[in-house]
mmCIF file of C-alpha atoms in Angstrom:
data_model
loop_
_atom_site.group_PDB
_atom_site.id
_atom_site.type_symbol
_atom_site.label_atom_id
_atom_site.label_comp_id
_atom_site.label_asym_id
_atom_site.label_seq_id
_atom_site.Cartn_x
_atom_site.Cartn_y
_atom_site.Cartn_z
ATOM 1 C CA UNK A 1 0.000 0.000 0.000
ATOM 2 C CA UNK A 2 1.289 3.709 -0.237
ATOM 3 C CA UNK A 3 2.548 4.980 2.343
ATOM 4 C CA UNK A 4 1.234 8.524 1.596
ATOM 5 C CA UNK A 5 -2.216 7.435 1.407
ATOM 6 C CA UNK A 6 -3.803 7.782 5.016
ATOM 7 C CA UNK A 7 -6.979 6.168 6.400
ATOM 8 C CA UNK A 8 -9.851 8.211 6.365
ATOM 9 C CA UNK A 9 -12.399 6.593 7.943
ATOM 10 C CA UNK A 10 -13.826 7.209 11.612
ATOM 11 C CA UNK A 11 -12.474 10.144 12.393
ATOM 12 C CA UNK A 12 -13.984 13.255 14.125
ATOM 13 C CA UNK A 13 -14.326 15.360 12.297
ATOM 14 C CA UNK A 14 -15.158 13.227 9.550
ATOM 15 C CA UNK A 15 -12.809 13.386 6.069
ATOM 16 C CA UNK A 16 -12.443 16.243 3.921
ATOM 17 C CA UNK A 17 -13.074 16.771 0.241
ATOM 18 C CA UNK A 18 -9.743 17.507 -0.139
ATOM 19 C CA UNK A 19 -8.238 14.382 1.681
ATOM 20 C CA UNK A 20 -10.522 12.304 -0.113
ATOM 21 C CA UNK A 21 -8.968 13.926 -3.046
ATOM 22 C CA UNK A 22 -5.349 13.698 -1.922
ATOM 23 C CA UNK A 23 -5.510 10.248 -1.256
ATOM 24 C CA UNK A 24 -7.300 9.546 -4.688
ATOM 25 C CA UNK A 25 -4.824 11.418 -6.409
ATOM 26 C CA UNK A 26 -1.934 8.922 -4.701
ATOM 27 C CA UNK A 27 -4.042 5.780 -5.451
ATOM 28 C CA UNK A 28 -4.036 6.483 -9.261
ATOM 29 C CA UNK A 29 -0.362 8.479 -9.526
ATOM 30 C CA UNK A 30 0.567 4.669 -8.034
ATOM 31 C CA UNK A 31 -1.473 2.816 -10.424
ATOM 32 C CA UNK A 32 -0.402 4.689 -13.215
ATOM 33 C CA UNK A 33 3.175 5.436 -12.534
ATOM 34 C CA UNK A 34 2.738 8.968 -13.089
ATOM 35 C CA UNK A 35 3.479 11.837 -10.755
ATOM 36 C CA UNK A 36 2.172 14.133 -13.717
ATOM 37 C CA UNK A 37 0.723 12.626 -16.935
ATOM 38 C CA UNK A 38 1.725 13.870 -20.169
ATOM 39 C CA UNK A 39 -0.685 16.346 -21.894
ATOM 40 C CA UNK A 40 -1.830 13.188 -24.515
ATOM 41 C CA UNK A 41 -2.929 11.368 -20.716
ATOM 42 C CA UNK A 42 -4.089 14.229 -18.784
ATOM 43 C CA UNK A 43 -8.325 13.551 -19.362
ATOM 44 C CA UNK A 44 -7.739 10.131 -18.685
ATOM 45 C CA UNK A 45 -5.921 10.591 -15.221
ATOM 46 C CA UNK A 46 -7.936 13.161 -14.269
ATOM 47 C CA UNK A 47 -10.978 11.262 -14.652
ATOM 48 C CA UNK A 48 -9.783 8.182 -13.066
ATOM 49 C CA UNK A 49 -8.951 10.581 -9.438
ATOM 50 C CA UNK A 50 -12.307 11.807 -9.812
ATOM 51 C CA UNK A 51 -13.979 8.057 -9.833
ATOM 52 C CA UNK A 52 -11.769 6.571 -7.377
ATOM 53 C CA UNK A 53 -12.731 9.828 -5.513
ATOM 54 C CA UNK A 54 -15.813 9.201 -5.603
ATOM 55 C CA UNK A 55 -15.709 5.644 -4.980
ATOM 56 C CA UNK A 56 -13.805 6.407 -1.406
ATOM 57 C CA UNK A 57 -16.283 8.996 -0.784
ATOM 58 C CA UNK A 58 -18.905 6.106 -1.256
ATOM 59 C CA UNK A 59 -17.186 3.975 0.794
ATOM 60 C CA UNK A 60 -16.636 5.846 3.382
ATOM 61 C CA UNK A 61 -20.055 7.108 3.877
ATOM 62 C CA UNK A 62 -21.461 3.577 3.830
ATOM 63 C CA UNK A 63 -19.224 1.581 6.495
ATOM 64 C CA UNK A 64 -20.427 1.531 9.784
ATOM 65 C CA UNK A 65 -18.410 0.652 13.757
ATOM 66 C CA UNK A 66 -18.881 0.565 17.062
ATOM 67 C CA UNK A 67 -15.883 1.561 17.508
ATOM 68 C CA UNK A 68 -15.316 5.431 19.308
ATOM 69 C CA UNK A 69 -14.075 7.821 16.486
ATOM 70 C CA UNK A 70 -10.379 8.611 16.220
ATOM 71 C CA UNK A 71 -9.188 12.021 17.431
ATOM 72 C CA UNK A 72 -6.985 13.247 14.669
ATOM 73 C CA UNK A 73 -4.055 14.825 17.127
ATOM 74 C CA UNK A 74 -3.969 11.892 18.756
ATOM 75 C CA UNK A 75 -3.388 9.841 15.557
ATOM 76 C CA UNK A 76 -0.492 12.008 14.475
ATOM 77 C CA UNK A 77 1.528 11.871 17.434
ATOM 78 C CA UNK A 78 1.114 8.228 17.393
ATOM 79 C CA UNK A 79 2.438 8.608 13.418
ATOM 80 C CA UNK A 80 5.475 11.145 15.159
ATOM 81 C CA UNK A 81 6.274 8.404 17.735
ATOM 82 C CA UNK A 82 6.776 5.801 15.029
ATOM 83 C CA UNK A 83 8.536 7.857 12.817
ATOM 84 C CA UNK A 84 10.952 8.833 16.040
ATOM 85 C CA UNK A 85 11.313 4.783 17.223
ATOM 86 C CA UNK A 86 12.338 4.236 13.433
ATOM 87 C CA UNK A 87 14.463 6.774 12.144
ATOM 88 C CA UNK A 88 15.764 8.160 15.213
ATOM 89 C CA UNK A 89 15.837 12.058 16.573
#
């Protein structure tokens, strides 16, 4: 999986347009092999983010937990501590 792309469901507040986007944008610069498509493959890339957009946003509106949402902060000094315990400093 990318490492860039980061999970978006159950959080408070919920996912943003714009990290559904980011994270779409990853999936299909991954799938494709392209950071930035070539003028000739721009349409088709484009579209592509804006279905598998779409699809997450789908997705995550339609799964369900019991589980207490995630607090954001929380999750990212979690990420911090990680990235300290493997890289160092």
């Amino acid at each position: 999986m990318c490492r860039n792309i980061k999970t978006l469901f159950n959080f408070e507040p919920p996912a943003t347009e714009d990290e559904i986007h980011a994270s779409a944008l990853q999936f299909v610069r991954k799938l494709s092999g392209f950071n930035k498509p070539s003028q000739p493959n721009e349409a088709a890339f484009e579209r592509a983010v804006a279905e598998v957009a779409e699809a997450a946003r789908k997705l995550l509106t339609s799964l369900h937990t019991h589980s207490p949402a995630r607090d954001r902060e929380i999750e990212a000094e979690k990420a911090r501590e990680r990235s300290r315990l493997r890289f160092g400093s």
